[in-house]
Coordinates of N, CA and C in Angstrom, one line a residue:
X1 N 0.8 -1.2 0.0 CA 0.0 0.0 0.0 C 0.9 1.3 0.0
X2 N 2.3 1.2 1.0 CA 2.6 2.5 0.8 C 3.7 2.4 -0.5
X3 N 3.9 1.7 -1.1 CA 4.7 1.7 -2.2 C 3.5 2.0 -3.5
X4 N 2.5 1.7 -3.7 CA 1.7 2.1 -4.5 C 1.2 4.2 -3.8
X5 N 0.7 4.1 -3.1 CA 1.4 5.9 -2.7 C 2.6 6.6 -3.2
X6 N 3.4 5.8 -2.8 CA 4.6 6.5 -3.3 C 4.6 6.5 -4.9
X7 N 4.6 5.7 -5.5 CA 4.6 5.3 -6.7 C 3.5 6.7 -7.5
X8 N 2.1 6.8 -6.9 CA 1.5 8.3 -7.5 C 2.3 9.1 -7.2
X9 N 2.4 9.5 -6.0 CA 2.9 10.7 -5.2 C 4.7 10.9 -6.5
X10 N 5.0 10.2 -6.9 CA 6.4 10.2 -8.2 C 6.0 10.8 -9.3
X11 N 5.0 10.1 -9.8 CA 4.4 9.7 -11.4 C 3.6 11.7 -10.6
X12 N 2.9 12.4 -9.6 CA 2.1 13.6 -9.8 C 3.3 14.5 -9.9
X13 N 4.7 13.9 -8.6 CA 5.7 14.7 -9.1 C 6.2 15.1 -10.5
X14 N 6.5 13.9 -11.3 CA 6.7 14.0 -12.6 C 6.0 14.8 -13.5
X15 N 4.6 14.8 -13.6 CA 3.6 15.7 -14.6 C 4.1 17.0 -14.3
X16 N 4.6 17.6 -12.9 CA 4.3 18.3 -12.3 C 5.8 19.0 -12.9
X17 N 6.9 18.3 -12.7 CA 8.2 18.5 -13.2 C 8.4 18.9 -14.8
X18 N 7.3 18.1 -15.4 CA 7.1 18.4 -17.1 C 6.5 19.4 -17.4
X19 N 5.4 19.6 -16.3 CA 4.7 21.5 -16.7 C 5.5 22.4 -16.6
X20 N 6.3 22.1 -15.5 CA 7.4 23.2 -15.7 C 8.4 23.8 -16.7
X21 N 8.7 22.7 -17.4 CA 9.2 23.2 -18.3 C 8.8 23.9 -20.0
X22 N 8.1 23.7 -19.6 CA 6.5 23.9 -21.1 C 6.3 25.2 -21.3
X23 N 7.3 26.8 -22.0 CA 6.9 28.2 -21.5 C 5.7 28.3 -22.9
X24 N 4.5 29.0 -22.5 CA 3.7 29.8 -23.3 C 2.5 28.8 -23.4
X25 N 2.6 27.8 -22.6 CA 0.9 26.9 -22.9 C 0.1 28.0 -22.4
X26 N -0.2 28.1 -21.3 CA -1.2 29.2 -21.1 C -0.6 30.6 -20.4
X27 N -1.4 31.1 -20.0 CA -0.8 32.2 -19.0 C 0.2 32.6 -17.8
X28 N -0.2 31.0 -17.0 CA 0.9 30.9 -15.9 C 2.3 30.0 -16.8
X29 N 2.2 29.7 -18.1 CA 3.7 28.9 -18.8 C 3.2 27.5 -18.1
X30 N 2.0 26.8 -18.1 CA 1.8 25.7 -17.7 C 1.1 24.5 -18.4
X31 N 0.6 23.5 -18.6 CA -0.6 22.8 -19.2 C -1.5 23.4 -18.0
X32 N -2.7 22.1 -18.6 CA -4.0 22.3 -17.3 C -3.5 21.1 -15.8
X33 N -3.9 21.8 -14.9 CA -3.5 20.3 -13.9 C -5.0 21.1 -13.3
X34 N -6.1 19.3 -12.9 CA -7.0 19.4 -12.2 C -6.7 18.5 -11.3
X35 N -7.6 18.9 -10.1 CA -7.9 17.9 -8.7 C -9.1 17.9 -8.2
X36 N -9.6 16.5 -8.3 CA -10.8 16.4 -7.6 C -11.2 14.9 -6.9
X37 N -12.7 15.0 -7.2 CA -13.3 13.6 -6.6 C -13.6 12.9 -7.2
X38 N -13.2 11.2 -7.1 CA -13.5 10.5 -7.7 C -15.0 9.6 -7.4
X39 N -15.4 9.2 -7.8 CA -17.1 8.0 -7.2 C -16.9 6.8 -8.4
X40 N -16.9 5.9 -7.7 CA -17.0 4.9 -8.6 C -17.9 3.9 -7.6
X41 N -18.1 2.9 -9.1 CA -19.5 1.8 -8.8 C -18.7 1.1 -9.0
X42 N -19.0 -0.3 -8.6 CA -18.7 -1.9 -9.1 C -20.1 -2.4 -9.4
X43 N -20.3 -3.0 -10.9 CA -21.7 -3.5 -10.9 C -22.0 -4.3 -9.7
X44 N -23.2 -4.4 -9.2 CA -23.5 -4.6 -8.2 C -22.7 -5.2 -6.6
X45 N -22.1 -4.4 -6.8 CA -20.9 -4.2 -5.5 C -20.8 -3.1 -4.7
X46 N -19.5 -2.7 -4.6 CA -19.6 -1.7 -4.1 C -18.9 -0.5 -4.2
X47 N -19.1 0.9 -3.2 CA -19.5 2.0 -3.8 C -17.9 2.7 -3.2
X48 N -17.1 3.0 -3.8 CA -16.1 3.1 -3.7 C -15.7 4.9 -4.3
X49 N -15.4 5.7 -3.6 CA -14.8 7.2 -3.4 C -13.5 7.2 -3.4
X50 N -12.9 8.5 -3.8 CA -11.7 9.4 -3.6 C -11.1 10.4 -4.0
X51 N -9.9 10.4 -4.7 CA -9.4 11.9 -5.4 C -8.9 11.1 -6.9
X52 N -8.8 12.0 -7.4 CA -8.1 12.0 -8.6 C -7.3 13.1 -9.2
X53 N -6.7 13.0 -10.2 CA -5.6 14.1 -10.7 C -5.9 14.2 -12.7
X54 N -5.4 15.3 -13.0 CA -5.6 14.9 -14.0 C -5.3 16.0 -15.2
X55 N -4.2 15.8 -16.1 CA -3.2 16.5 -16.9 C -3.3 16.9 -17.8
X56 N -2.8 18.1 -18.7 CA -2.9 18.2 -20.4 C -2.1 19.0 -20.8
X57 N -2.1 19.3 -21.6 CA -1.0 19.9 -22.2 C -1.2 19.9 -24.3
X58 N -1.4 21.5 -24.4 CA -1.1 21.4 -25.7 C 0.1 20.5 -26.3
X59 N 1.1 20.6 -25.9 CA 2.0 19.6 -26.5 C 1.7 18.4 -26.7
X60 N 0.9 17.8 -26.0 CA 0.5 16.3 -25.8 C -0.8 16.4 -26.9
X61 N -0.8 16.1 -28.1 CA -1.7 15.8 -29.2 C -2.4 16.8 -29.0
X62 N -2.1 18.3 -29.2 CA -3.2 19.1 -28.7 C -4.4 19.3 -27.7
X63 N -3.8 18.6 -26.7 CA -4.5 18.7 -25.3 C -5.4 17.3 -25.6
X64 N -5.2 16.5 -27.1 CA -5.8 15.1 -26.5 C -5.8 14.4 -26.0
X65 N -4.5 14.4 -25.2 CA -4.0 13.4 -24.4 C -4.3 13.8 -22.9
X66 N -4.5 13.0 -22.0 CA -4.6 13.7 -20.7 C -4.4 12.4 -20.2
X67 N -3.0 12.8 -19.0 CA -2.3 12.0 -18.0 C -3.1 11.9 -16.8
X68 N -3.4 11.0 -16.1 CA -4.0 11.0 -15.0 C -3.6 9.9 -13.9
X69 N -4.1 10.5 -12.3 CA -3.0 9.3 -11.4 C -5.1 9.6 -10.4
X70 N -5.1 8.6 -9.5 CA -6.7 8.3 -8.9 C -6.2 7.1 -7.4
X71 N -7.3 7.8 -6.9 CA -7.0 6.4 -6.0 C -8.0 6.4 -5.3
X72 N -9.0 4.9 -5.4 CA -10.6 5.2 -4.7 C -10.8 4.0 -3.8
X73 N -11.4 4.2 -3.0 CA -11.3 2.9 -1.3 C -12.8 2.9 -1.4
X74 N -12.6 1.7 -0.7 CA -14.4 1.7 -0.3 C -14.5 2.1 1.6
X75 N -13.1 2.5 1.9 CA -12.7 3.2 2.9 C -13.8 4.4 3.3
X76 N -13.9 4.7 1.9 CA -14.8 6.3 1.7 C -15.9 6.0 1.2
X77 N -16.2 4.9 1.1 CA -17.9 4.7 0.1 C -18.2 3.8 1.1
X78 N -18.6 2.4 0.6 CA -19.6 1.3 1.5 C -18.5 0.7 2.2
X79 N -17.6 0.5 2.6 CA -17.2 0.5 4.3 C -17.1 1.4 5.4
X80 N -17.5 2.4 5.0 CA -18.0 3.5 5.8 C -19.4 3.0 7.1
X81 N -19.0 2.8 8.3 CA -20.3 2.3 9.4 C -20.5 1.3 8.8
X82 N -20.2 0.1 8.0 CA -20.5 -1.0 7.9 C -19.2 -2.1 7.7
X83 N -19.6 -3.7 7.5 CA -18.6 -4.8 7.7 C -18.4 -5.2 6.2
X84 N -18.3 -4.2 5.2 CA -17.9 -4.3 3.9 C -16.5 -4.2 3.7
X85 N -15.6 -5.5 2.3 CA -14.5 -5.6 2.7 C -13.7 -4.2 2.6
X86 N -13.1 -3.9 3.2 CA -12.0 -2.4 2.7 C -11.3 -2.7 1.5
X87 N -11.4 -2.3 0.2 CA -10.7 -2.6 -1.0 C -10.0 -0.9 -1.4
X88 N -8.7 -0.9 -2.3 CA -8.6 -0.2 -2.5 C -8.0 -0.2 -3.8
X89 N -7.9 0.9 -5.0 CA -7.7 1.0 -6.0 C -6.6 2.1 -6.3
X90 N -5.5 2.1 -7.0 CA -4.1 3.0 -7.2 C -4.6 2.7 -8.6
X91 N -4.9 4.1 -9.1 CA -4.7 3.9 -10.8 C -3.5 5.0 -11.6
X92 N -3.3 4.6 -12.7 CA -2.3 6.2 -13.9 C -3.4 5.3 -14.5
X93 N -3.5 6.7 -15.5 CA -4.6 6.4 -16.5 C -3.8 7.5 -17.8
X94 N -4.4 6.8 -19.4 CA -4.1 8.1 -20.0 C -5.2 8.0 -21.3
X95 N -5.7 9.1 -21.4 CA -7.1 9.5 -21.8 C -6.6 9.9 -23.3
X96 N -7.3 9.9 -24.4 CA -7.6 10.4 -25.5 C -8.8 11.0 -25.6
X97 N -9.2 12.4 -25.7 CA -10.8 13.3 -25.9 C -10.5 13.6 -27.0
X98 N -11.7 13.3 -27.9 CA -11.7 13.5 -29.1 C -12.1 14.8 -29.8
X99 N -12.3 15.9 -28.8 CA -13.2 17.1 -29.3 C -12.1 18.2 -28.3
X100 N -10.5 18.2 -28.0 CA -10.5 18.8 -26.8 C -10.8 20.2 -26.6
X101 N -11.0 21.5 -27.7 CA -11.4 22.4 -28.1 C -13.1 22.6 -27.3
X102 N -14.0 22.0 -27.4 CA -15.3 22.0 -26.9 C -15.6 21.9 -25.5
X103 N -17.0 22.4 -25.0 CA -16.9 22.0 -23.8 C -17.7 20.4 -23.5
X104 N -18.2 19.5 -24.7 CA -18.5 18.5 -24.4 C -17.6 17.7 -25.2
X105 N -17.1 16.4 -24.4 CA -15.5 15.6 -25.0 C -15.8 14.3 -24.7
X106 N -16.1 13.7 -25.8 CA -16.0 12.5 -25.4 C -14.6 11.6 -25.3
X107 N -14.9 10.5 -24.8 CA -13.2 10.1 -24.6 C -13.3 8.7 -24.4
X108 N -11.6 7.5 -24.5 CA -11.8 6.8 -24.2 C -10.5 6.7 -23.4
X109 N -10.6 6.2 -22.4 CA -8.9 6.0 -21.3 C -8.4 4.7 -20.8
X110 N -7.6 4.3 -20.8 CA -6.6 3.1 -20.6 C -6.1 3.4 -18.7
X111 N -6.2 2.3 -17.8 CA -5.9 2.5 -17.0 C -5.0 1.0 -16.6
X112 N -4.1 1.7 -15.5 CA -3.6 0.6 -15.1 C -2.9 0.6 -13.6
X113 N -2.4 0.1 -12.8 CA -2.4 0.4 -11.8 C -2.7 -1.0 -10.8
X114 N -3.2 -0.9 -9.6 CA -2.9 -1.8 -8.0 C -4.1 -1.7 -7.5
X115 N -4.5 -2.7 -7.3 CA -5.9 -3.3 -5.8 C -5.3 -4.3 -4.9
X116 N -5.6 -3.7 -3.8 CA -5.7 -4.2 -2.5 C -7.3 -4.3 -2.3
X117 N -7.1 -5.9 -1.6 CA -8.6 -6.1 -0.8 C -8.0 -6.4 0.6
X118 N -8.6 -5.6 1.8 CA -8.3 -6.2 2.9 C -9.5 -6.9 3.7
X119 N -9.3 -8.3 3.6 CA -10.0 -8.9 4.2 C -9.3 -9.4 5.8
X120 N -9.0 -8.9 6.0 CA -9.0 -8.7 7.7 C -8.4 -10.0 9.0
X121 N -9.2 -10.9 9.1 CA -9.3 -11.9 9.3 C -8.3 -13.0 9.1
X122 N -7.3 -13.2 9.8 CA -6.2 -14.6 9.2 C -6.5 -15.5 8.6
X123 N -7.8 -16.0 8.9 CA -8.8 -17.6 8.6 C -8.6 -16.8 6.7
X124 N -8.5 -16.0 5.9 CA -8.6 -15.4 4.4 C -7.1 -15.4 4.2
X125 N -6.4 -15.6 4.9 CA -5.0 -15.5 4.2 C -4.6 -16.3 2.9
X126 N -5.1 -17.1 2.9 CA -5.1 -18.3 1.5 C -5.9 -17.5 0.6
X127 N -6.8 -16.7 0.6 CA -7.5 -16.4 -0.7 C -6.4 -15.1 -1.5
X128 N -6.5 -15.0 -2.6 CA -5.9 -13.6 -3.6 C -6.3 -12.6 -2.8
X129 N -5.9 -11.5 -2.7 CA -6.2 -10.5 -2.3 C -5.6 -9.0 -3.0
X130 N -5.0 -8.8 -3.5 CA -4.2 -8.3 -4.2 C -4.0 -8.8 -5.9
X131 N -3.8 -7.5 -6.8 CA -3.8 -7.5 -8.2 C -3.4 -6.9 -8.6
X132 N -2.6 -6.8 -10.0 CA -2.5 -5.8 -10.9 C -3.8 -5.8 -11.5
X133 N -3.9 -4.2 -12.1 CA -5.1 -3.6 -12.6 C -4.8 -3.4 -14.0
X134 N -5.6 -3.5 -15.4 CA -5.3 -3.3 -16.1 C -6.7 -3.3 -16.9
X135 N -7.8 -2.2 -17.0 CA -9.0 -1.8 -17.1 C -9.4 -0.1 -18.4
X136 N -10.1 -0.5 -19.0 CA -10.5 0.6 -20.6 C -11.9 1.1 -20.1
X137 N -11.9 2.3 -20.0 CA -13.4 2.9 -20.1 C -13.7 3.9 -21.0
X138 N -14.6 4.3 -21.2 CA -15.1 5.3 -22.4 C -16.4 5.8 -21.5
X139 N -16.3 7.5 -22.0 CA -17.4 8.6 -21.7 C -17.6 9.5 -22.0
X140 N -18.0 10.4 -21.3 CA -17.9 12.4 -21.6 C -17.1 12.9 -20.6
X141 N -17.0 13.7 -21.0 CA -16.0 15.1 -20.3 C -16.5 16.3 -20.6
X142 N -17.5 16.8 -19.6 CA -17.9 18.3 -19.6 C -16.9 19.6 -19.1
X143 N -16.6 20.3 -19.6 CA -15.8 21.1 -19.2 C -16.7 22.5 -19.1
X144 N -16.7 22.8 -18.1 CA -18.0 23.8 -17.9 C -17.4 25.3 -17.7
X145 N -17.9 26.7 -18.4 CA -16.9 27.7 -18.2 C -16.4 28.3 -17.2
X146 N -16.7 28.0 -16.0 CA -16.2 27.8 -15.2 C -15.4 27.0 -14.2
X147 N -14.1 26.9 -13.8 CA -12.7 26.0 -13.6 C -13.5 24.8 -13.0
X148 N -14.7 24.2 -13.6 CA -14.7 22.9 -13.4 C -14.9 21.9 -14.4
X149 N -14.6 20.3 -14.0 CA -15.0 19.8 -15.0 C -15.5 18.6 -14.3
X150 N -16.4 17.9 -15.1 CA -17.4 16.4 -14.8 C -17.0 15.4 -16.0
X151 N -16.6 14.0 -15.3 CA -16.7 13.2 -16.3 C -17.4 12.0 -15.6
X152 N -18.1 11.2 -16.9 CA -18.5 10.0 -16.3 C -18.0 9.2 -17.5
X153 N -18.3 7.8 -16.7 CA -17.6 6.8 -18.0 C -18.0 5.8 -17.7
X154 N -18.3 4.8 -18.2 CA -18.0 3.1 -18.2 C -16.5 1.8 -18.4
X155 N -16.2 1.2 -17.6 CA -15.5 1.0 -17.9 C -15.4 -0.7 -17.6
X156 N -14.4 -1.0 -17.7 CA -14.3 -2.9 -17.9 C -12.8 -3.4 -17.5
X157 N -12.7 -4.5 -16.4 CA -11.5 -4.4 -15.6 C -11.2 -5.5 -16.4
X158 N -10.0 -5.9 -17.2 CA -9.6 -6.7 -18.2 C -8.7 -8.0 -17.3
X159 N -8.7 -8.0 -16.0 CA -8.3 -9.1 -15.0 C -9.0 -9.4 -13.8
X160 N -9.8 -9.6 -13.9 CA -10.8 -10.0 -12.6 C -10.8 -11.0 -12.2
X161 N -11.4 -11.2 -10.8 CA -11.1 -12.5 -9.8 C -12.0 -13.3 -9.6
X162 N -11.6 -14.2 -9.4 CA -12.8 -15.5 -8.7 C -13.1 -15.8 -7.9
X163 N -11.8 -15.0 -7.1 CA -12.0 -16.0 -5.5 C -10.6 -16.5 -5.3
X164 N -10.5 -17.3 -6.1 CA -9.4 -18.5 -5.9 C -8.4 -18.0 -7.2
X165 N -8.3 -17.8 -8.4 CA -7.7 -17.1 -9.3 C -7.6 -15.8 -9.3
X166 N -7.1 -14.7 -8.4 CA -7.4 -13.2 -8.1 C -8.7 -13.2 -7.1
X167 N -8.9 -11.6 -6.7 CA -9.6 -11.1 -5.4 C -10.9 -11.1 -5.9
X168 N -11.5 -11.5 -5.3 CA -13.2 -12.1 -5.7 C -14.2 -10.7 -5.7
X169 N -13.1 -9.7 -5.5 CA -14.1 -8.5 -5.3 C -13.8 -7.3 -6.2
X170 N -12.7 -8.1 -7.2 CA -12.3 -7.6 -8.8 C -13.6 -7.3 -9.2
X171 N -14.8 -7.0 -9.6 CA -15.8 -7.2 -10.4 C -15.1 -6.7 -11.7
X172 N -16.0 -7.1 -13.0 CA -15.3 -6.6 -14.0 C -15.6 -5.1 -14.5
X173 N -17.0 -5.0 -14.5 CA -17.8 -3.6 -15.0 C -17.8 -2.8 -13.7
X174 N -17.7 -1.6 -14.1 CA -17.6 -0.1 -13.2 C -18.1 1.0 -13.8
X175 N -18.7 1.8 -13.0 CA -19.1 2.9 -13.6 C -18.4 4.5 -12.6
X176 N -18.0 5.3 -13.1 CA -17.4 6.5 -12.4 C -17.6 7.9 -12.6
X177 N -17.8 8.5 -11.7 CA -17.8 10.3 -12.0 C -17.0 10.6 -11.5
X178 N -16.4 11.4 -11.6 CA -14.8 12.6 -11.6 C -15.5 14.0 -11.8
X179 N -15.5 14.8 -10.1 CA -15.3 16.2 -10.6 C -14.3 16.4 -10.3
X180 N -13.7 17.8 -11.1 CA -12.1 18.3 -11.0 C -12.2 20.0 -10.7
X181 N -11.3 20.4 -10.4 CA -11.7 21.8 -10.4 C -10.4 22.0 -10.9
X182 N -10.2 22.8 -11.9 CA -9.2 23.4 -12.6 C -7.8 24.4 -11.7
X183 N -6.9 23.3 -11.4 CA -5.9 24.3 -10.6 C -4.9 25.5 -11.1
X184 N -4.3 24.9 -12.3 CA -3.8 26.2 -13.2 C -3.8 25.2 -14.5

């Protein structure tokens, strides 16, 4: 767990090291860098929250490309006052918007990244509990004229578990909203 922290907390340093050097993207000599909230669903599972980040830069295909690092617990959704397992999600993601000029963008993004499930209990030590992530979603991206932005998406976890072959609480389908607010 804290090696996957560290591992964002690198990969935000990095974007963060690359805007720097970028003079005349916008006003401050930067790309865009947003921060916000993440909400995600597991088909019928569970309801999993957190932050997200999320990058651009004219240089990068004309702002089609957008870098992103996320990380959503059910810490913050349905294990919240209840005996649901604590799972957690470390994603980098990198987005292609097809429209990035407009304020509505559709998009499709590649993610990859770490899940932890803590199941608590020693009697579970034999089951998987831990995965690599390796999951495609497609959506919109509202960018509204005001420094915020809304995306939702569908998406599909391309390694999911059973139980016994990976963490049984992989589901494969997900659904997510991302607000961001436009930092510079």
């Amino acid at each position: 767990m804290k090696r996957a922290v560290i591992l964002i907390f690198l990969i935000v340093s990095c974007i963060l090291g690359l805007m720097a050097q970028e003079p005349n993207v916008n006003e401050n000599g930067l790309g865009t860098f947003k921060g916000g909230v993440r909400i995600q669903k597991a088909q019928k599972l569970y309801w999993e929250n957190g932050f997200a980040f999320d990058y651009s830069s004219p240089k990068l295909l004309d702002s089609r490309i957008h870098l992103g690092a996320s990380y959503c617990t059910t810490r913050l959704g349905s294990a919240i006052a209840s005996n649901a397992i604590k799972q957690d999600h470390y994603l980098l993601s990198a987005a292609y918007h097809f429209r990035p000029k407009k304020q509505l963008q559709p998009f499709v993004r590649l993610n990859s990244g770490y899940f932890h499930a803590d199941l608590e209990s020693p009697i579970f030590d034999v089951l998987p509990n831990n995965a690599f992530l390796a999951s495609i979603d497609a959506g919109l991206c509202y960018e509204f004229k005001f420094p915020l932005t809304l995306t939702l998406s569908t998406g599909y976890n391309l390694n999911v578990g059973t139980g016994v072959r990976g963490p049984g609480t992989l589901y494969p389908v997900f659904y997510q909203m991302s607000i961001f607010y436009t930092i510079f």
